[in-house]
Short mmCIF file of C-alpha atoms in Angstrom, two decimals:
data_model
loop_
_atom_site.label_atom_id
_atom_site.label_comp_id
_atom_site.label_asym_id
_atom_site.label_seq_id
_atom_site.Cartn_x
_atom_site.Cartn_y
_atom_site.Cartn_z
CA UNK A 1 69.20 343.52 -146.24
CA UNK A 2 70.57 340.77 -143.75
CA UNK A 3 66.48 339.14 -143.80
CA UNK A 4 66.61 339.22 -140.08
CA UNK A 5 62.65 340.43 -140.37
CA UNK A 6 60.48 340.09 -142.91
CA UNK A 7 59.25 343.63 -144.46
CA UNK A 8 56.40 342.37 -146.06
CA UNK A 9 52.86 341.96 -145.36
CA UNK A 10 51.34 338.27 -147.05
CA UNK A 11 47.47 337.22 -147.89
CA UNK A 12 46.07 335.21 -150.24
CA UNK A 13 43.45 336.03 -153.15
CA UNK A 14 41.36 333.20 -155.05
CA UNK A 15 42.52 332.49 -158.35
CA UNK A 16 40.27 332.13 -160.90
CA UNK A 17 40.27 328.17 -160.30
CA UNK A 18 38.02 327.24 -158.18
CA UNK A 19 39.60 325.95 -154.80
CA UNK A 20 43.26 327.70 -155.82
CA UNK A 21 44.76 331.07 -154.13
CA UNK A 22 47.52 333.38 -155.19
CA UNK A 23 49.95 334.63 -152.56
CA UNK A 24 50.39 338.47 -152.11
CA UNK A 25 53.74 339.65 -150.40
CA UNK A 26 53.02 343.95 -150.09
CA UNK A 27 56.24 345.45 -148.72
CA UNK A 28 55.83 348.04 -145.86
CA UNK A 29 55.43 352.04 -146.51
CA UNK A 30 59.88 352.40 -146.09
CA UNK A 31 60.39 349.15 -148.54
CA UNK A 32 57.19 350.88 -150.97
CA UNK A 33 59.09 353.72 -151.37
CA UNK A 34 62.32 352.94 -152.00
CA UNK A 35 61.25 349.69 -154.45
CA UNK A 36 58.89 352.64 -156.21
CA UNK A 37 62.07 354.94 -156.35
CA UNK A 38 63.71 352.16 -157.97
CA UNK A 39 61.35 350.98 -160.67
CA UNK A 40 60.72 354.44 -161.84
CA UNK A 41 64.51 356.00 -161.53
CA UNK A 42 65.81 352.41 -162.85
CA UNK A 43 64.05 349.10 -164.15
CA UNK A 44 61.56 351.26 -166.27
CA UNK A 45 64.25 353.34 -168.00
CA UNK A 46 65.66 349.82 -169.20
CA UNK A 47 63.97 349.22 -172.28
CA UNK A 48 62.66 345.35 -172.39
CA UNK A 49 62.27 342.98 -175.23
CA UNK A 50 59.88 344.24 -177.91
CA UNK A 51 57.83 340.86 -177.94
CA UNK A 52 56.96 342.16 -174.06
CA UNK A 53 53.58 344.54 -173.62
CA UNK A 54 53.18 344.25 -169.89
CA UNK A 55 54.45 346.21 -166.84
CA UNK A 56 56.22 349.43 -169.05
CA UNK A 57 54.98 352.38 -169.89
CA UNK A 58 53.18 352.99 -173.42
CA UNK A 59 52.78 349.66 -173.79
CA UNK A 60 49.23 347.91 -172.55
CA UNK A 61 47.25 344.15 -173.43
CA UNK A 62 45.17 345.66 -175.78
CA UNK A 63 48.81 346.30 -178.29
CA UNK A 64 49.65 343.12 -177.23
CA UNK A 65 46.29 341.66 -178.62
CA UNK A 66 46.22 343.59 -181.33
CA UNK A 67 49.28 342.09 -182.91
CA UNK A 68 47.31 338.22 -183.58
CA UNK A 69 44.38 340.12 -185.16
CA UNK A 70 42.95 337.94 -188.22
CA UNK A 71 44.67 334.80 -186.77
CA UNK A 72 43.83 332.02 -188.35
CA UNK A 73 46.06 329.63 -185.66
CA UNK A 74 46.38 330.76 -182.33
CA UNK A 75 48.93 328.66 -179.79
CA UNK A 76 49.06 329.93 -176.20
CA UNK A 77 51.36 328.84 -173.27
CA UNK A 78 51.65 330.13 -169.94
CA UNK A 79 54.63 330.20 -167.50
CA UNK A 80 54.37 328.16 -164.34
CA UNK A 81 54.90 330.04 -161.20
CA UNK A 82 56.48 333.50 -163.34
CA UNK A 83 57.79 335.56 -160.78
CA UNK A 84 58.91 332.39 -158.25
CA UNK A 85 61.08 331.77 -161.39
CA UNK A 86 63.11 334.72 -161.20
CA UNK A 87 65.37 334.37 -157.93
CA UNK A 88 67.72 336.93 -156.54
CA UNK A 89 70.31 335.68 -159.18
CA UNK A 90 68.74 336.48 -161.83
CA UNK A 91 68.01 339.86 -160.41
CA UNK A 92 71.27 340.32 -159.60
CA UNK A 93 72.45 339.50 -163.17
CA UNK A 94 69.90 341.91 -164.85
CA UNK A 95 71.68 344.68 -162.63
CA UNK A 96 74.97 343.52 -163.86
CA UNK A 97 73.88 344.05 -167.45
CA UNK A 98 72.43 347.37 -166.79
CA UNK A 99 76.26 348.25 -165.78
CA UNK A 100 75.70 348.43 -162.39
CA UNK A 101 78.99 346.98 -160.15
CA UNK A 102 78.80 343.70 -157.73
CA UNK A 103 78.08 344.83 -154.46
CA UNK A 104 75.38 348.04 -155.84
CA UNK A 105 73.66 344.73 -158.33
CA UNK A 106 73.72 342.71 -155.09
CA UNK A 107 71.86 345.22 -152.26
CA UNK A 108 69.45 346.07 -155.06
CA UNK A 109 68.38 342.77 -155.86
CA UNK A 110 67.94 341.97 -152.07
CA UNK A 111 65.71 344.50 -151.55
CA UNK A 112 63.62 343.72 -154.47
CA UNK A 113 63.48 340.17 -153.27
CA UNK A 114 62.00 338.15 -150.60
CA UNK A 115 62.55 334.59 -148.95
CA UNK A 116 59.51 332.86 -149.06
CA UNK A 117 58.53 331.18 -145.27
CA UNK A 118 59.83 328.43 -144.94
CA UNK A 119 62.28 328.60 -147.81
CA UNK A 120 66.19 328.62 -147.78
CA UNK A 121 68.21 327.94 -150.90
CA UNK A 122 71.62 327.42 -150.97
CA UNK A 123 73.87 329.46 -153.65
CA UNK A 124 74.64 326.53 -155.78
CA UNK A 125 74.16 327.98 -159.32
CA UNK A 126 75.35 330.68 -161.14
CA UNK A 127 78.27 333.22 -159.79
CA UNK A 128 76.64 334.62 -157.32
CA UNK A 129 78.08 337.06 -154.19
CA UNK A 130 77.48 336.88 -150.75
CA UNK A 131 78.88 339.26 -147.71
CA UNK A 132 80.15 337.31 -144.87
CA UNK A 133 78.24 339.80 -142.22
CA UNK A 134 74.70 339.10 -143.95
CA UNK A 135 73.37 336.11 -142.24
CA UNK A 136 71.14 335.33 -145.08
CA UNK A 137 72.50 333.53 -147.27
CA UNK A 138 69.95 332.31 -149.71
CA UNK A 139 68.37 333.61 -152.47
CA UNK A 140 65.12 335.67 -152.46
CA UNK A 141 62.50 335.15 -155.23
CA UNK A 142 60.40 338.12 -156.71
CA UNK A 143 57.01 338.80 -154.51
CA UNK A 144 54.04 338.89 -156.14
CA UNK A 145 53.08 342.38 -154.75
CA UNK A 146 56.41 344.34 -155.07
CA UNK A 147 56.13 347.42 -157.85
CA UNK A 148 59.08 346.36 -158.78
CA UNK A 149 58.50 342.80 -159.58
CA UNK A 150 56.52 342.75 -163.20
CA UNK A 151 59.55 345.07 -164.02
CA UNK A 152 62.55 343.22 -163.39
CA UNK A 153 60.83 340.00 -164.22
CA UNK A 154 60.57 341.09 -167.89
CA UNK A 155 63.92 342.25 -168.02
CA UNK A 156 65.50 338.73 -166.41
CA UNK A 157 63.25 337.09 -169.40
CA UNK A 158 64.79 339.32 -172.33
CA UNK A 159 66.99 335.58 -173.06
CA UNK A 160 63.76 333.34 -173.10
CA UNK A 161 61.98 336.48 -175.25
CA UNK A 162 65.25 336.34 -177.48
CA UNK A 163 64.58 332.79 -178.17
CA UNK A 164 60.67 332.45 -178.76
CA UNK A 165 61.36 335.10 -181.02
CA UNK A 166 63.96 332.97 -183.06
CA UNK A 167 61.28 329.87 -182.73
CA UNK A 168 58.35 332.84 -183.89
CA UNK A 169 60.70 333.34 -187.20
CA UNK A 170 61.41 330.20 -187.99
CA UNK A 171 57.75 329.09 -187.99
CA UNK A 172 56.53 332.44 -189.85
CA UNK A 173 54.17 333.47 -187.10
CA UNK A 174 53.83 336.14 -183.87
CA UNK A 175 54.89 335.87 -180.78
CA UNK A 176 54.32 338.33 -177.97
CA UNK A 177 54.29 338.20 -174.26
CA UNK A 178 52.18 339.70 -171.58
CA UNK A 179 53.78 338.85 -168.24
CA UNK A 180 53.84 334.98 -168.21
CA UNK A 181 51.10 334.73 -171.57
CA UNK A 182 52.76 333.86 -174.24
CA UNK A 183 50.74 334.12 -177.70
CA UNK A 184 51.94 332.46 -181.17
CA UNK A 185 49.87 333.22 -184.40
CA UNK A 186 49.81 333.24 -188.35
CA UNK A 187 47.44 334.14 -190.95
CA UNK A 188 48.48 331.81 -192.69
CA UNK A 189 48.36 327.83 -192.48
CA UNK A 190 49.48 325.08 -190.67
CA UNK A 191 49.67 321.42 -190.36
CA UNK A 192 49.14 319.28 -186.95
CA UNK A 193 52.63 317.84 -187.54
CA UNK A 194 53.85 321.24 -187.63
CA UNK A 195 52.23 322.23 -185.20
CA UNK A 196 53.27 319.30 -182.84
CA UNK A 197 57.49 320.23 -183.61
CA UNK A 198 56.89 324.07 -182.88
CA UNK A 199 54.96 323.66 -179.49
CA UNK A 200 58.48 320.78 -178.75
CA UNK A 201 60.79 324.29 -180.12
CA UNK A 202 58.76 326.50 -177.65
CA UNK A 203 58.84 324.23 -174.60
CA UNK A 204 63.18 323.49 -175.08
CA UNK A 205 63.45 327.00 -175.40
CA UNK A 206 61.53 328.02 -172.04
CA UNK A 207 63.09 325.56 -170.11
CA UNK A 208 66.54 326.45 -171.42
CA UNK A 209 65.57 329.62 -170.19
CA UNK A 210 65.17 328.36 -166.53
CA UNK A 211 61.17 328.93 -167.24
CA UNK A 212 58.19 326.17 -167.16
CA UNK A 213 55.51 325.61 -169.22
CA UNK A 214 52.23 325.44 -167.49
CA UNK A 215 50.64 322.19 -169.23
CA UNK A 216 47.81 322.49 -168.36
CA UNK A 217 47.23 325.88 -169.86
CA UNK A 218 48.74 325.45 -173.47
CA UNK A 219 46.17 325.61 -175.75
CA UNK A 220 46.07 325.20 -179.63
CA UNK A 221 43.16 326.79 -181.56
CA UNK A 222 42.61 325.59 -185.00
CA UNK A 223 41.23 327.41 -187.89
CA UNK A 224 36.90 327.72 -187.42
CA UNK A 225 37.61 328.41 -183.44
CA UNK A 226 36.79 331.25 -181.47
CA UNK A 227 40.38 333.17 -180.90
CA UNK A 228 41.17 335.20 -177.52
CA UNK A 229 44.01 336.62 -176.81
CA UNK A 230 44.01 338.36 -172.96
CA UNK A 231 40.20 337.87 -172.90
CA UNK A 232 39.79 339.93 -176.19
CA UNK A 233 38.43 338.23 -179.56
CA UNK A 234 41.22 338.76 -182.41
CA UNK A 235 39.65 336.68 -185.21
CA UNK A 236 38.43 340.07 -187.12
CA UNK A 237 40.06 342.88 -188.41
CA UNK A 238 38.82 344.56 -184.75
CA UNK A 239 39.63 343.96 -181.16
CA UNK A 240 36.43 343.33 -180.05
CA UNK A 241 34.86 342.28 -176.33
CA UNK A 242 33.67 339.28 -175.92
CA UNK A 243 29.62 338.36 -175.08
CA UNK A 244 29.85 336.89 -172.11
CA UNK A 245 31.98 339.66 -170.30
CA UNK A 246 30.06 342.48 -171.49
CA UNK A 247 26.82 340.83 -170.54
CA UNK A 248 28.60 340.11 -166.85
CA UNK A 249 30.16 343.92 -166.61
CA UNK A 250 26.58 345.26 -167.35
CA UNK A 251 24.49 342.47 -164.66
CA UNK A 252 27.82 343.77 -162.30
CA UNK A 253 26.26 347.80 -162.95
CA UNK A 254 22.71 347.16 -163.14
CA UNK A 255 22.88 344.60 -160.27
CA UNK A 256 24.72 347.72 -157.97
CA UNK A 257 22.47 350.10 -159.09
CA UNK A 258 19.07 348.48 -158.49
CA UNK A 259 19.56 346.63 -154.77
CA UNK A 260 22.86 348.72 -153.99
CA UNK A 261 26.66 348.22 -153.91
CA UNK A 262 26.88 346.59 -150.88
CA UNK A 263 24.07 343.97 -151.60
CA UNK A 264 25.18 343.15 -154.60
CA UNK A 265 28.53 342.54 -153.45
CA UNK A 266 27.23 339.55 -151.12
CA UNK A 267 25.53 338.79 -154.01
CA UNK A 268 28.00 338.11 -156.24
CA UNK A 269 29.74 336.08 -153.57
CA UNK A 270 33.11 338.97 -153.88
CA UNK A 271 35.14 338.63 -150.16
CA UNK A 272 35.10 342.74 -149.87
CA UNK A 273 33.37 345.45 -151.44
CA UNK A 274 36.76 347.29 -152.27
CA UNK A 275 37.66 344.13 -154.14
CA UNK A 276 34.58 344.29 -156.38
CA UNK A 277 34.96 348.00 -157.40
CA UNK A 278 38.51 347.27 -158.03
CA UNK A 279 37.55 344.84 -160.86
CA UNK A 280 34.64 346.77 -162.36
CA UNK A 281 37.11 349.63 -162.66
CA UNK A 282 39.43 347.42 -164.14
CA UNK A 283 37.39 346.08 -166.64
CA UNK A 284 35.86 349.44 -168.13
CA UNK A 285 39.14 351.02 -168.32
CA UNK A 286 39.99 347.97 -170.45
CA UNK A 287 36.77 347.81 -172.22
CA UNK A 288 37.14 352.09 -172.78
CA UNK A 289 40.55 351.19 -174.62
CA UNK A 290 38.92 348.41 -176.84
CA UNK A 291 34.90 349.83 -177.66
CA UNK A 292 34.66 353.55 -176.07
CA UNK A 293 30.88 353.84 -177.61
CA UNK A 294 29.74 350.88 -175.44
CA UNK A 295 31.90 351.00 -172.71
CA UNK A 296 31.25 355.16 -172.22
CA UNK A 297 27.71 355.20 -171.06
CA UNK A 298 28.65 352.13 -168.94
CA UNK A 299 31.40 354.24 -167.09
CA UNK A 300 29.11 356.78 -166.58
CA UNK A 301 26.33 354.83 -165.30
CA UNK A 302 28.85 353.51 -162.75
CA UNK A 303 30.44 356.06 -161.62
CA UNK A 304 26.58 357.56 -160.95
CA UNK A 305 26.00 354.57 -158.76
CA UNK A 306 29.65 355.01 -156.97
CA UNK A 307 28.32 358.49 -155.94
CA UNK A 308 25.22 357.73 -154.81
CA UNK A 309 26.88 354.88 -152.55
CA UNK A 310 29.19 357.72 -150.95
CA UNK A 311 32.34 355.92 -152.35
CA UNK A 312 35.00 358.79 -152.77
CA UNK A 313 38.01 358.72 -155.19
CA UNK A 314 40.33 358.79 -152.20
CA UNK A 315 37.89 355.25 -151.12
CA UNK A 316 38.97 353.66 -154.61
CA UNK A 317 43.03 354.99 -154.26
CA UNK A 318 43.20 352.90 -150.84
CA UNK A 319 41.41 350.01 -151.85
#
């Protein structure tokens, strides 16, 4: 509570572009606990924003996705740097809202939070608490690794959902959110000039929600396009899976299967073999939720291979 140690174990993973890395912060087994305690006892009895579809219960990517099916415009933004944008503040103020009191808001959100190395902010916005014994005094950001994270960051963007969802109305289209993707659509039509004021309406609105745009990830798809919304095609009237990844899931299961897991996995250039049966699990239970008939067999086939290798459920649980 006082950040005189650090509870949390950090690595890095590649991102998806090339060269760029995502920090992990895990918290230690006492911190798991108690943060796991929390988001199942507290932040996931606090129902979030119905534009939201990720990190709750009942609600998964393929809903979200399903909502822009038949698009005919799709405009997508991303938030720069999502949970680094919700500080111990805004923790602290989701807490209040919930009806919790100052000083029980105020421990929780510290030990949901962590200061980054390095980092040390002083309290200059907001109304914000802080108890003379605790020498730290700055605010902790949400880890990327904490169960608790996805949940409270949702419920700190409830204000930002409130507004996209006014911009959403006033433009006749869609919006939903899955963590920090934010999808527009319409079935109907639009003009590049209207186009050009709503993307101005969405980016005021984010930053007036203490959220950034990630430039360099908006994009606008036109009528005649291909249309994906969380790497699933929308422009039908079925969710459907695109080429490229089935045809990479199956080289993934026939590539295992023929030289063996471990080969493959040097193969494929992943940094640990846990890592690479972490994703292939991860993409047939999304492919089973969007095309059981394909992905079924698949599942089977790999989970055949998995055996064979000797790699046990309780193998998968602690990777």
């Amino acid at each position: 509570m006082q950040r005189q140690i650090d509870p949390y174990t950090v690595f890095s993973r590649p991102k998806r572009e090339p060269g760029k890395v995502r920090t992990i912060a895990s918290p230690g087994p006492v911190l798991m606990d108690i943060q796991r305690w929390l988001l199942s006892n507290l932040f996931e009895r606090v129902r979030p924003h119905r534009a939201s579809y990720a990190y709750q219960p009942g609600r998964s990517a393929v809903q979200c996705a399903k909502r822009h099916l038949g698009a005919t415009w799709l405009l997508k933004f991303d938030l720069h740097d999502f949970f680094h944008s919700v500080d111990e503040r805004a923790a602290y103020r989701v807490l209040q809202t919930v009806g919790y009191n100052k000083l029980i808001s105020f421990e929780i959100a510290r030990m949901c939070t962590r200061l980054p190395d390095g980092e040390a902010r002083a309290f200059t916005r907001f109304n914000y608490p802080t108890i003379d014994s605790y020498p730290g005094r700055a605010p902790g950001f949400l880890p990327q690794g904490a169960p608790t994270s996805g949940a409270i960051a949702n419920l700190a963007a409830h204000a930002l959902d409130d507004r996209l969802w006014e911009v959403a109305d006033r433009y006749d289209l869609v919006y939903t959110r899955y963590a920090d993707d934010m999808t527009f659509s319409t079935l109907g039509h639009l003009d590049r000039v209207t186009v050009t004021h709503c993307i101005a309406d969405i980016t005021k609105a984010v930053h007036q929600s203490h959220f950034r745009v990630h430039r360099k990830k908006t994009r606008i798809i036109p009528p005649g396009a291909r249309k994906v919304v969380l790497g699933l095609l929308v422009d039908g009237d079925r969710l459907r899976i695109p080429v490229p990844v089935r045809q990479r899931l199956e080289a993934h299961i026939r590539g295992a299967a023929t030289f063996g897991l471990a080969p493959h996995v040097e193969h494929a250039r992943y940094s640990s073999l846990g890592g690479f049966v972490r994703h292939v699990d991860g993409l047939l239970r999304y492919a089973q939720g969007v095309d059981r008939a394909w992905a079924g067999p698949l599942t089977e086939r790999w989970e055949t291979v998995l055996k064979a290798e000797g790699v046990t459920a309780l193998d998968r649980e602690l990777w």
